[in-house]
Short mmCIF file of C-alpha atoms and ligand atoms in Angstrom, two decimals:
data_model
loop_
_atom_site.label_atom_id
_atom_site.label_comp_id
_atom_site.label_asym_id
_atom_site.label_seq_id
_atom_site.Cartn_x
_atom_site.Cartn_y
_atom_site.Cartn_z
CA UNK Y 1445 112.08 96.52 53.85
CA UNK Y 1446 114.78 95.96 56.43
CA UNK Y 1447 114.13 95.91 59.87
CA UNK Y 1448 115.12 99.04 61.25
CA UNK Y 1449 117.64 98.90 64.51
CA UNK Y 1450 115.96 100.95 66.69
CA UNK Y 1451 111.93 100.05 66.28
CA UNK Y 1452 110.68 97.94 68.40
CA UNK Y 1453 108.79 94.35 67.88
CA UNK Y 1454 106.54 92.51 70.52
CA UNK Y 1455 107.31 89.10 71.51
CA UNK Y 1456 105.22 86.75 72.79
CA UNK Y 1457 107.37 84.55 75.16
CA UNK Y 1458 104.87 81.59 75.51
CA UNK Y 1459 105.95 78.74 78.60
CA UNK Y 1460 105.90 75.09 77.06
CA UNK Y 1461 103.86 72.86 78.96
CA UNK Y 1462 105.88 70.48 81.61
CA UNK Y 1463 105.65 66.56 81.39
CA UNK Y 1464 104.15 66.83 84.84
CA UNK Y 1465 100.82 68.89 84.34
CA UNK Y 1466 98.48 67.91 86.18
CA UNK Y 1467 95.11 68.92 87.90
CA UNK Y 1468 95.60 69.40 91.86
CA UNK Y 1469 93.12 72.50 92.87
CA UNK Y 1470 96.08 74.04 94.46
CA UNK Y 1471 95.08 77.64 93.39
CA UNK Y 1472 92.49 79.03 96.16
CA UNK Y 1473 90.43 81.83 94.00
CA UNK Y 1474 90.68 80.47 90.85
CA UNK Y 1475 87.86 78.76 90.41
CA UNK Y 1476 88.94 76.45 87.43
CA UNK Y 1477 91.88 75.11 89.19
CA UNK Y 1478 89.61 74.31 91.99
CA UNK Y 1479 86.94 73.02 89.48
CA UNK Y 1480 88.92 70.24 88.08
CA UNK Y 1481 90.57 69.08 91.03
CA UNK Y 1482 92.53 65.45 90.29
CA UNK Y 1483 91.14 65.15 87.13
CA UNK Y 1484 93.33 63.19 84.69
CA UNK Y 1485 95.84 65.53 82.75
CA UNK Y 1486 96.97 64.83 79.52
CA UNK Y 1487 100.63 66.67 79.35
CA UNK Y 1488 101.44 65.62 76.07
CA UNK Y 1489 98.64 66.89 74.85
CA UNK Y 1490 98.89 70.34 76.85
CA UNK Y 1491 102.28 70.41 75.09
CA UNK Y 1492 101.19 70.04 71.77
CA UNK Y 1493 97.93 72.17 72.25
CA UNK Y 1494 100.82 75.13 73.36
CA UNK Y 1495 103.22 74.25 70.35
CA UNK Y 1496 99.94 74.72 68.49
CA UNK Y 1497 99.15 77.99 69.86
CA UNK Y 1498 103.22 79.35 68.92
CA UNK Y 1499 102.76 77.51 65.48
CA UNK Y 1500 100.02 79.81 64.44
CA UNK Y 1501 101.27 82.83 65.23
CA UNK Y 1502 104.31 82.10 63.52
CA UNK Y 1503 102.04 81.46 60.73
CA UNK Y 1504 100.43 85.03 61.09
CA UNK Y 1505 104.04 86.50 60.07
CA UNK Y 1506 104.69 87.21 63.69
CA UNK Y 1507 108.13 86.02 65.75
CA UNK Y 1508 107.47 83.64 68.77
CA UNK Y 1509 109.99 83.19 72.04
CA UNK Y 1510 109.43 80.15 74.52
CA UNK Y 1511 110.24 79.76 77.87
CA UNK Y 1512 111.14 76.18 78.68
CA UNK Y 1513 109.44 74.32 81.78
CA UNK Y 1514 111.28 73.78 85.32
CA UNK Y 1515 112.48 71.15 86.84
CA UNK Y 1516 110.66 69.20 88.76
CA UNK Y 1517 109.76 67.40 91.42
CA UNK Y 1518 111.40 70.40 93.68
CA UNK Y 1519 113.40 68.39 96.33
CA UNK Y 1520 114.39 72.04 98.11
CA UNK Y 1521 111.03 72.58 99.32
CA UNK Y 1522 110.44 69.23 100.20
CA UNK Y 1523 113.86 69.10 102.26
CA UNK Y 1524 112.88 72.70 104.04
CA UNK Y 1525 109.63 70.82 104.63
CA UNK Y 1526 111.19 68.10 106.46
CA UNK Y 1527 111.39 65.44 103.83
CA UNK Y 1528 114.83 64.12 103.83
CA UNK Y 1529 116.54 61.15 102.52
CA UNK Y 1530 116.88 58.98 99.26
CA UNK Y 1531 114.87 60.55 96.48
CA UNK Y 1532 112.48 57.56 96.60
CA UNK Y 1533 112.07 57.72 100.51
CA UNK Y 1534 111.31 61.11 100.00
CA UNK Y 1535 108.68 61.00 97.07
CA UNK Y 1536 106.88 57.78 99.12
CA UNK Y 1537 106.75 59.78 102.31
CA UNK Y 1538 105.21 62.79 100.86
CA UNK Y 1539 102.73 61.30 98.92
CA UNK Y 1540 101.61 59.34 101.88
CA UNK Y 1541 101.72 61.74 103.76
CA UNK Y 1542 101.13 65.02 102.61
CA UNK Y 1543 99.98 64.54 98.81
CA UNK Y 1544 99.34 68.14 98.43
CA UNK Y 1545 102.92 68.79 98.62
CA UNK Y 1546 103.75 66.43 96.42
CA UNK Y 1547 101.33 68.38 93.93
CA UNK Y 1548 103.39 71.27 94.42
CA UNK Y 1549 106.24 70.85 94.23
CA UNK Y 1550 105.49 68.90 90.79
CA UNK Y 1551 103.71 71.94 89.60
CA UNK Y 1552 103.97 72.37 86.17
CA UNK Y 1553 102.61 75.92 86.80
CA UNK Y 1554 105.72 78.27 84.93
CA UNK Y 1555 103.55 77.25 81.98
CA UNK Y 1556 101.53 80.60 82.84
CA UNK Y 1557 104.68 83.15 82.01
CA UNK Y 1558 102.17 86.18 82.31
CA UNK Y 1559 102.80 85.37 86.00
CA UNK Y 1560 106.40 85.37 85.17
CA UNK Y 1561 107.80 88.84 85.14
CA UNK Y 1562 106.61 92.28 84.37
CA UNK Y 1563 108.49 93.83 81.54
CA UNK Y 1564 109.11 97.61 80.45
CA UNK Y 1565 110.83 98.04 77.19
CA UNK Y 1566 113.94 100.17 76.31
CA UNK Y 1567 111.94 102.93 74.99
CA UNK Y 1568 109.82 103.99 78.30
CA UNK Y 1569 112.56 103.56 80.78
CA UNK Y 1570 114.71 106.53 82.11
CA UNK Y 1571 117.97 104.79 81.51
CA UNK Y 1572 116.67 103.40 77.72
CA UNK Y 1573 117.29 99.65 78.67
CA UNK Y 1574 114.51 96.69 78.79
CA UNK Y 1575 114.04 96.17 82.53
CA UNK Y 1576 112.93 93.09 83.68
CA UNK Y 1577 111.20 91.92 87.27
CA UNK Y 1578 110.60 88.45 87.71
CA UNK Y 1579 107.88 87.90 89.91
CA UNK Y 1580 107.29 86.70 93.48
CA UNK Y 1581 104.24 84.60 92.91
CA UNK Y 1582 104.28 84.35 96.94
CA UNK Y 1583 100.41 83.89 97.19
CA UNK Y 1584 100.55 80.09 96.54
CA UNK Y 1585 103.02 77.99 97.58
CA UNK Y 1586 103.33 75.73 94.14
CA UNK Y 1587 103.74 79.35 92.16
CA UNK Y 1588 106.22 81.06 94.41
CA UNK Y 1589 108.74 77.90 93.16
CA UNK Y 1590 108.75 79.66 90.26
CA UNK Y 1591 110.63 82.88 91.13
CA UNK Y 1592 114.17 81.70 91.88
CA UNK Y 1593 114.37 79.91 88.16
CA UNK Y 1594 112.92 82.81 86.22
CA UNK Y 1595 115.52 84.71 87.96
CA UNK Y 1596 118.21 82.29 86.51
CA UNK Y 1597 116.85 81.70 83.16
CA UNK Y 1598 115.86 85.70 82.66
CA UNK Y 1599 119.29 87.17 84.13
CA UNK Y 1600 121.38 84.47 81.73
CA UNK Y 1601 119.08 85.47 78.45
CA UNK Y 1602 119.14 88.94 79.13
CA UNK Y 1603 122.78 89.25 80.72
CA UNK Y 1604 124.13 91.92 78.49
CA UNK Y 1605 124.19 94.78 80.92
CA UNK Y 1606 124.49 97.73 78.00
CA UNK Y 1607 120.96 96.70 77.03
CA UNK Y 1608 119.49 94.66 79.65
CA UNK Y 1609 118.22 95.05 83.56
CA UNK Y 1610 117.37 92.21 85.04
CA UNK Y 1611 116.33 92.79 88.74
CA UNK Y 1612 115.84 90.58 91.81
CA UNK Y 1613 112.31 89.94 92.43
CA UNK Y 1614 110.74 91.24 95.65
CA UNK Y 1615 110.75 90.59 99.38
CA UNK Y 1616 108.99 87.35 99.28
CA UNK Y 1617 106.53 88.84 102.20
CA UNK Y 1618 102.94 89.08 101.57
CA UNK Y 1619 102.99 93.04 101.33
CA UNK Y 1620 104.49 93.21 98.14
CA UNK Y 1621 102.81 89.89 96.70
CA UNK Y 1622 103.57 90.12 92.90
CA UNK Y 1623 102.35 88.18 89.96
CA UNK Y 1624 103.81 89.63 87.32
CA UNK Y 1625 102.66 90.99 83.46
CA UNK Y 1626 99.03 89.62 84.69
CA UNK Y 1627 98.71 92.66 86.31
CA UNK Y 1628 100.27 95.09 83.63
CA UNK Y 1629 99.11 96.29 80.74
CA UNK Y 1630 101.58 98.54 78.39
CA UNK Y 1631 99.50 100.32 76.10
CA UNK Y 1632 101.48 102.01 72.87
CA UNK Y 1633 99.27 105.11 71.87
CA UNK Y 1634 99.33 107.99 68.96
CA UNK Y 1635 101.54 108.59 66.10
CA UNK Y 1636 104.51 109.07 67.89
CA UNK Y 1637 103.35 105.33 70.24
CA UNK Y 1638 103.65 106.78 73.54
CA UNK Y 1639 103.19 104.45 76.10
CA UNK Y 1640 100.46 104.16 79.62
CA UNK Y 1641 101.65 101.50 81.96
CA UNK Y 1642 98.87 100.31 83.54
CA UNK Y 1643 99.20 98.64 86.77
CA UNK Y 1644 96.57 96.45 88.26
CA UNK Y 1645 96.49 95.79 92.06
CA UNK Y 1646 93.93 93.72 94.33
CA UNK Y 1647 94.62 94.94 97.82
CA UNK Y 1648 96.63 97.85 100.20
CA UNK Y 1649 98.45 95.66 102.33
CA UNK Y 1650 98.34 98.82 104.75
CA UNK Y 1651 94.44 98.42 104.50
CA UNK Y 1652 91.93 95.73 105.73
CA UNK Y 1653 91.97 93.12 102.56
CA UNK Y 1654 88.57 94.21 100.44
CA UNK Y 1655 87.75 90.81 99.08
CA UNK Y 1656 84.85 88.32 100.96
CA UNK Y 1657 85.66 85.16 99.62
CA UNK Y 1658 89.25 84.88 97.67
CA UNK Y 1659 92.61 86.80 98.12
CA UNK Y 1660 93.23 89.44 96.15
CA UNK Y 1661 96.85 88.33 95.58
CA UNK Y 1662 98.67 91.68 93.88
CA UNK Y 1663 99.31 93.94 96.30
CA UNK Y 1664 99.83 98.36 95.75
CA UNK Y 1665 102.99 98.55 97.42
CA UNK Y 1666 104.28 95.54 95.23
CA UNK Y 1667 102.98 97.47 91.66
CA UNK Y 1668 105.12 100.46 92.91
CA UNK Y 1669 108.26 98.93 93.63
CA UNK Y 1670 107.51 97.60 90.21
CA UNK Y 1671 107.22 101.15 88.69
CA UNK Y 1672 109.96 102.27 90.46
CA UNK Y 1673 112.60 99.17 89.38
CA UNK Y 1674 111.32 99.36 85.86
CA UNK Y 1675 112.65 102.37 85.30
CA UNK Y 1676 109.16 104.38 84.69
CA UNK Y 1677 108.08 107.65 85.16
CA UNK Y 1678 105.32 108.45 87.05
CA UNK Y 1679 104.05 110.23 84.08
CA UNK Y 1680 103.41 107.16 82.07
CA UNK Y 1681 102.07 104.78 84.57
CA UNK Y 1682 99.29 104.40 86.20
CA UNK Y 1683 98.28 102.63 89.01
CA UNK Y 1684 94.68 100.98 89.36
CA UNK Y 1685 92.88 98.98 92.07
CA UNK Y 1686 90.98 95.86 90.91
CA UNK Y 1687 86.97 95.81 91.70
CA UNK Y 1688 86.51 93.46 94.67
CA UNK Y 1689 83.65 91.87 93.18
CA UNK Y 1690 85.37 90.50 89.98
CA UNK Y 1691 87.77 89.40 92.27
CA UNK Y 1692 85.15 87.47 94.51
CA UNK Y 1693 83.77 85.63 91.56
CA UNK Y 1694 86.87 84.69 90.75
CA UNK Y 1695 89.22 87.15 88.76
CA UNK Y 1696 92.28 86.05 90.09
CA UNK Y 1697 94.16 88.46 87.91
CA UNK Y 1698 93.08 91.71 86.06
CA UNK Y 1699 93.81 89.60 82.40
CA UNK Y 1700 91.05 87.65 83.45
CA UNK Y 1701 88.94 90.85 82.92
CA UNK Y 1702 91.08 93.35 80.46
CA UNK Y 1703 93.01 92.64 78.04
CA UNK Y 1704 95.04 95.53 75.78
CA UNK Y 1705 96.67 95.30 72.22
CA UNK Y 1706 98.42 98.70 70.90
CA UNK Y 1707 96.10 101.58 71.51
CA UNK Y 1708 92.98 99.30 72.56
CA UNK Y 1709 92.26 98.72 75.99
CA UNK Y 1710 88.76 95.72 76.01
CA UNK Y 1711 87.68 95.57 79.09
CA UNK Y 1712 84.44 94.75 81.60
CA UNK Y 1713 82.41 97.33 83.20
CA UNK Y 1714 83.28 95.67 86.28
CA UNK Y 1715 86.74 95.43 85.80
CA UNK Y 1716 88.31 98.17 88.16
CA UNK Y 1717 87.46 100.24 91.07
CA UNK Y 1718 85.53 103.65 89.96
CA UNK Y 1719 85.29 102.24 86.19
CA UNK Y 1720 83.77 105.96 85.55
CA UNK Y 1721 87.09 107.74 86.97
CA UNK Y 1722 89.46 105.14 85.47
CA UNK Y 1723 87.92 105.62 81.69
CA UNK Y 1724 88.13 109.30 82.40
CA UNK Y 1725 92.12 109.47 83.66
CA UNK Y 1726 92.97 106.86 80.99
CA UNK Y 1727 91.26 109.12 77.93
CA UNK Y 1728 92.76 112.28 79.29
CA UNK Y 1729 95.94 110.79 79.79
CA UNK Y 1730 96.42 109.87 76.62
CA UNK Y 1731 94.42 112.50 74.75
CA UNK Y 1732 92.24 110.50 73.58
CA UNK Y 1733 94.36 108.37 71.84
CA UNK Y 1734 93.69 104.74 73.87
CA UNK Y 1735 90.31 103.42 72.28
CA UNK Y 1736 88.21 101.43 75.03
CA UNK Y 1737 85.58 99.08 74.71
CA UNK Y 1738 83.92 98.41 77.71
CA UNK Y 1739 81.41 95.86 77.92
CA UNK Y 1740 78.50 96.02 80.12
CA UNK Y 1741 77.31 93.58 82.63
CA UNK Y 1742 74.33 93.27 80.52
CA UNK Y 1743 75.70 92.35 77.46
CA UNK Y 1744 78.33 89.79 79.22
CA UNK Y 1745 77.68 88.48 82.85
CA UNK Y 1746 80.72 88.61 84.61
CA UNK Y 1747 80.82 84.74 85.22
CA UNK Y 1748 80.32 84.54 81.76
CA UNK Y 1749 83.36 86.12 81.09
CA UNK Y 1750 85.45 84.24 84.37
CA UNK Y 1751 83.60 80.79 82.40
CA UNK Y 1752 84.88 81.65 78.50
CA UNK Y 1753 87.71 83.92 79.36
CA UNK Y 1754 87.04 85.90 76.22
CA UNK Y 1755 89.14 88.92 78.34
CA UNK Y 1756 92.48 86.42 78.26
CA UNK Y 1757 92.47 86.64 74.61
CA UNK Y 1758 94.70 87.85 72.37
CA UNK Y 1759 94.83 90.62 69.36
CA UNK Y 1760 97.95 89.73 67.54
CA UNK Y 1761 98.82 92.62 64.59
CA UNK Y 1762 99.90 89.92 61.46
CA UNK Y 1763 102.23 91.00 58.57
CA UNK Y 1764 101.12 93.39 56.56
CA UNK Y 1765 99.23 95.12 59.89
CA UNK Y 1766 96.48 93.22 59.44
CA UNK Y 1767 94.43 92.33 63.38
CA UNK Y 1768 93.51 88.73 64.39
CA UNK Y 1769 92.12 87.24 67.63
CA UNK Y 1770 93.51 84.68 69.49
CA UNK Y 1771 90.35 82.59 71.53
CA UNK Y 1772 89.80 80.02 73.30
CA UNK Y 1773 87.54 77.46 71.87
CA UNK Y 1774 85.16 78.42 75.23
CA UNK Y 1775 84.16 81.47 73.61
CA UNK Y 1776 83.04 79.80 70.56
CA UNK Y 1777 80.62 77.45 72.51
CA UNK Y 1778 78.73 79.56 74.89
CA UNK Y 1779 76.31 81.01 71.89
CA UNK Y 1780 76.18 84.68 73.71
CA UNK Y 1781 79.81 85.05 74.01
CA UNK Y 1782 80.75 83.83 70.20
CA UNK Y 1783 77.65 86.54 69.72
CA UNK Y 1784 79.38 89.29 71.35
CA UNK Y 1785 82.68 89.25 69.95
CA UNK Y 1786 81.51 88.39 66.04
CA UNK Y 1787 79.31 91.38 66.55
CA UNK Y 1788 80.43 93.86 68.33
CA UNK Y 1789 83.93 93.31 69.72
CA UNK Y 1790 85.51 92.50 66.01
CA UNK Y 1791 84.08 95.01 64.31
CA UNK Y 1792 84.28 98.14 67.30
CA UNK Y 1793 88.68 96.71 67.27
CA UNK Y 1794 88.77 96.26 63.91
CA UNK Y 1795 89.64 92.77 63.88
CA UNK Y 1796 89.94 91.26 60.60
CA UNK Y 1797 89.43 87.22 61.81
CA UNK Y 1798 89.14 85.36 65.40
CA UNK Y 1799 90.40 82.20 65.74
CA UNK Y 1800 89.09 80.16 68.40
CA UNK Y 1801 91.58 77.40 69.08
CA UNK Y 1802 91.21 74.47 71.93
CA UNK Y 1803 94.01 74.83 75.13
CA UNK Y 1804 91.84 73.27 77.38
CA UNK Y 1805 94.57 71.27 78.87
CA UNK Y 1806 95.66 74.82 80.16
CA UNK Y 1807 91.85 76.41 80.96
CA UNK Y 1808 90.81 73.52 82.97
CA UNK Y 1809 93.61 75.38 85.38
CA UNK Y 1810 92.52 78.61 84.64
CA UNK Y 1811 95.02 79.52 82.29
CA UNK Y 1812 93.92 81.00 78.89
CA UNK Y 1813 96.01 81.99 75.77
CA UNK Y 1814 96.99 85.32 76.95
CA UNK Y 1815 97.93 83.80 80.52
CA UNK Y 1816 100.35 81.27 78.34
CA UNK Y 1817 102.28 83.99 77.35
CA UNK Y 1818 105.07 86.78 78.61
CA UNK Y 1819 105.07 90.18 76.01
CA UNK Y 1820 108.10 91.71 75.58
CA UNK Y 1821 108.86 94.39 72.95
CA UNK Y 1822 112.42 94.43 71.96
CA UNK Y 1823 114.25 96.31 68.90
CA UNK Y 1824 116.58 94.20 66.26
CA UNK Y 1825 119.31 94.97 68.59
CA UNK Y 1826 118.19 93.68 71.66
CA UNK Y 1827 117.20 90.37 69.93
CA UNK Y 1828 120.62 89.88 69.13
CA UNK Y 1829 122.10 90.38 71.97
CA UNK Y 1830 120.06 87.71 73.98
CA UNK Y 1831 121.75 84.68 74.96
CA UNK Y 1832 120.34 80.85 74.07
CA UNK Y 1833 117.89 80.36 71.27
CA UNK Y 1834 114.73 81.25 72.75
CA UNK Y 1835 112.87 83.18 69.34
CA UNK Y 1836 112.13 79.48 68.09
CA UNK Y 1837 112.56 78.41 64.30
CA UNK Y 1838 110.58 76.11 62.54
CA UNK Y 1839 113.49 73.27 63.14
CA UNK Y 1840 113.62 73.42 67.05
CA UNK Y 1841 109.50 73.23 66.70
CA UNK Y 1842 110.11 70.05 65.01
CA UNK Y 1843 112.61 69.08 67.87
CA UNK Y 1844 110.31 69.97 70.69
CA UNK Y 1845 107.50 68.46 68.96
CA UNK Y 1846 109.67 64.76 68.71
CA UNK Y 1847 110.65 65.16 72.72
CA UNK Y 1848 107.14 65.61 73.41
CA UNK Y 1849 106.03 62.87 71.60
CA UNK Y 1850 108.92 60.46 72.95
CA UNK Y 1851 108.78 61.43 76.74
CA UNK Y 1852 105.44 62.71 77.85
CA UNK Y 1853 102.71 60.81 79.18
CA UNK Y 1854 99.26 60.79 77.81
CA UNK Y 1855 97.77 60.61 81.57
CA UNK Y 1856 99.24 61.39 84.78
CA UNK Y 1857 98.80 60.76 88.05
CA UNK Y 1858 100.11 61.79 91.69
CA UNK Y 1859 100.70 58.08 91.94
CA UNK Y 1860 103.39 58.25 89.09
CA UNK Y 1861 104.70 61.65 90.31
CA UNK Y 1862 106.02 59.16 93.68
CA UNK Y 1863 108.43 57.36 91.52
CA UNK Y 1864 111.24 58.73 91.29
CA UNK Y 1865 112.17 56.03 88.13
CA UNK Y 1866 109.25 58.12 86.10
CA UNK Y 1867 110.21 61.06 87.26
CA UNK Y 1868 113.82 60.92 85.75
CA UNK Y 1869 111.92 60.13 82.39
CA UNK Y 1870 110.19 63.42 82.79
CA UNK Y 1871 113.15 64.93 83.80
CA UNK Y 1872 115.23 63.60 80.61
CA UNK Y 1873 112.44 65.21 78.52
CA UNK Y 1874 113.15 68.85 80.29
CA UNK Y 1875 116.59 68.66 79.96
CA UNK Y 1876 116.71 67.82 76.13
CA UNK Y 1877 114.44 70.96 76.26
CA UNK Y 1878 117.12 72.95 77.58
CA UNK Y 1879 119.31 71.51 74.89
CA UNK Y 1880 117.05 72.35 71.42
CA UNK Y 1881 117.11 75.98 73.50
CA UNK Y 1882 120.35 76.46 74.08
CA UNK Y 1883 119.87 76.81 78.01
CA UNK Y 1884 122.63 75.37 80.19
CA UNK Y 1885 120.58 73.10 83.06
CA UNK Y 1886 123.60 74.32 84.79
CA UNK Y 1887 121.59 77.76 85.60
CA UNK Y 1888 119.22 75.73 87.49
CA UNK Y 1889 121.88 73.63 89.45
CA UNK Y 1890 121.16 73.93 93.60
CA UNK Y 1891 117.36 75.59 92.55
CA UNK Y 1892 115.73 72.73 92.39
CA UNK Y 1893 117.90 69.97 94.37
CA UNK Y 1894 117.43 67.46 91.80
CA UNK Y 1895 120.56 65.14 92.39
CA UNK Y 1896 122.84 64.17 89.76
CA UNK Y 1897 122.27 61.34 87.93
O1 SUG W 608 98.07 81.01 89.29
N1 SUG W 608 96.70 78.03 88.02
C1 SUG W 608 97.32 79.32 87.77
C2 SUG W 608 96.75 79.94 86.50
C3 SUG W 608 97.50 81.18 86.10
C4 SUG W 608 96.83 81.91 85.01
N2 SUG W 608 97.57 83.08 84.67
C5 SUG W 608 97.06 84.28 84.31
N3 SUG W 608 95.84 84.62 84.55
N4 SUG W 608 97.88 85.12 83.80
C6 SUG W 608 97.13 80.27 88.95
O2 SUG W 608 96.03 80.31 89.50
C7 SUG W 608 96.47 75.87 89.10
C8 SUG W 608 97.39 74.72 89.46
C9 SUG W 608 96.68 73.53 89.99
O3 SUG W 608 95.64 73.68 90.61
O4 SUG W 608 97.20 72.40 89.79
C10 SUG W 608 97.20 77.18 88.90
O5 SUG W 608 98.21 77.41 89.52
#
């Protein structure tokens, strides 16, 4: 049966892995990140574990988008930092003397494009266009980088105005610190698929911070502006704190704890401030129509959850309706967890197989499947009116797949990120990127400060 125009699809925009992933513990409250400090990365095979991940759900029937990686090394913050000169002065200074930096401003962090933007489709804003609002990512210096590209890339692939919003993202001051679809959850209810918007914040910034030991990096005032330049009605979103305690074990972000597919909201008793209340508003507000699963403390620690981050999966609806779950292969391998969800989560959502699948190159930073990708729900329409070639086809997979091979490195080191000889290898690889996606590199021109070459 045709597509019609008007009904709307979700997309899973997924962010391909960078040649210069690596391990640098530059996330404070993410305990993975901090875990795996200068390990050895393997960005090929991140890549390929990624391409992976979009290869199967294009298998389940399902259409995949990809956001490409950044440039990188990031000479504009290492300029504003003081770091002038030849690029090779530059790199040997910094790494010398201030390797951290060097770290960040290599970041191969836009993998994560949850953090990327938060998203509300054409059919719950007032004006009946898809509004987009990159995020700030202000709380860590390696992840606020981000912002100013996913401006570019997002305003040039979603330029046409009749259909499109793109907005700017906001102050970058830490009262409205943002980090994007992370901290959203759209969940399509009832026959007619109504839609809650729930937003997920960590602190007041007009209120002493409630976390002990890690920042609670979304703020409330930053979730509103949100709501308010996404076009949504107070009616259908809602605006949640975090609990303080997930966040002090190290729930960095609220799909670390919840995750939502359709009209099923999984999530951990400990998940939000007042749990009881939340259920309650959430059930009344949509009639009954969102089904929750909550699971107890007792049936899933909530370290146990931070360590297999079953609550960053996701439930992908395959042709022919038909629900799967996307794992990671952590969940498999902690015999109480793989329990839990073969047992009682599949069977309470309906879920017809799991599929646990190894991104490890991408947990060991504390990014799971679900924090690989960026939803957006777009009709036929829309789709066609984007600009590049972002919904991938089984011939650019191919292409990617040869770049990857060709130009990334098996192991990296800080100690290769100083020369700037491999770094214009890694940057080669990028740009060809661009290329099989039909993104000019000119969007990115001053962003970035990489020089001509
Ligand atoms: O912001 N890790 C990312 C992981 C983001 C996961 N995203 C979601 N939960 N949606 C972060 O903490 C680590 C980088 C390093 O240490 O090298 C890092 O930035």
């Amino acid at each position: 049966m045709p597509e019609e125009i008007n009904t709307s699809t979700e997309l899973n925009f997924d962010g391909l892995v960078g040649p210069t992933h690596h391990y640098a513990g530059l996330a404070f409250g993410n305990v993975a990140s901090e875990k795996n400090k200068n390990k050895p990365a393997n960005p090929k095979q991140a890549a390929l574990q990624g391409l992976q991940k979009i290869q199967w759900m294009q298998q389940q029937g399902v259409l995949q988008g990809m956001l490409p990686p950044q440039l990188r090394p990031n000479f504009r913050l290492l300029h504003q930092l003081g770091f002038q000169g030849r690029e090779q002065a530059v790199l040997d200074r910094v790494y010398k003397q201030a390797p951290q930096l060097l770290s960040a401003c290599c970041s191969a962090s836009s993998m994560w494009t949850a953090n990327a933007a938060t998203v509300a489709p054409s059919s719950d804003t007032k004006h009946h266009k898809l509004c987009i609002t990159p995020a700030n990512l202000i709380c860590n210096l390696h992840r606020s980088l981000e912002s100013t590209a996913n401006y570019a890339l997002l305003s040039y692939v979603f330029s046409n105005k009749d259909h499109f919003q793109v907005n700017e993202s906001l102050p970058a001051l830490s009262t409205y610190s943002d980090e994007g679809a992370a901290n959203h959850m759209r969940i399509a209810y009832g026959k007619q698929q109504k839609a809650l918007h729930i937003f997920v914040y960590g602190r007041d910034s007009e209120r002493k911070s409630p976390t002990k030991n890690f920042p609670a990096r979304q703020t409330k005032q930053a979730s509103e502006a949100v709501i308010r330049l996404n076009q949504l009605n107070n009616r259908n979103a809602l605006l949640l704190q975090q609990n303080p305690q997930a966040i002090d074990m190290g729930v960095f972000h609220n799909d670390v704890i919840a995750l939502s597919h359709d009209g099923l909201l999984l999530c951990h008793e400990l998940a939000f401030m007042n749990q009881k209340d939340v259920m309650d508003e959430i059930k009344e507000r949509s009639e009954g129509c969102i089904k929750i699963i909550e699971i107890q403390e007792a049936e899933l620690s909530l370290s146990n959850a931070i360590s297999s981050y079953l609550f960053n999966s996701q439930i992908v609806t395959c042709s022919g309706g038909v629900l799967k779950m996307l794992l990671p292969l952590e969940c498999r391998e902690q015999e109480k967890v793989h329990s839990l969800i073969e047992n009682t989560i599949k069977p309470k959502a309906n879920i017809a197989e799991t599929q646990y699948m190894d991104l490890r190159q991408s947990m060991r930073n504390g990014g799971g499947p679900a924090c690989l990708r960026l939803r957006i729900n777009m009709t036929l329409e829309e789709r066609e009116n984007l600009n590049g070639k972002l919904i991938v086809n089984e011939d650019q997979m191919k292409e990617l797949r040869r770049i990857i091979e060709q130009y990334y490195p098996e192991q990296l080191t800080l100690k290769q990120l100083s020369s700037w000889q491999e770094c214009q290898t890694l940057l080669d690889a990028v740009c060809a990127i661009y290329e099989i996606l039909e993104i000019p590199q000119s969007l990115f021109d001053g962003i970035s400060k990489i020089p001509a070459r």
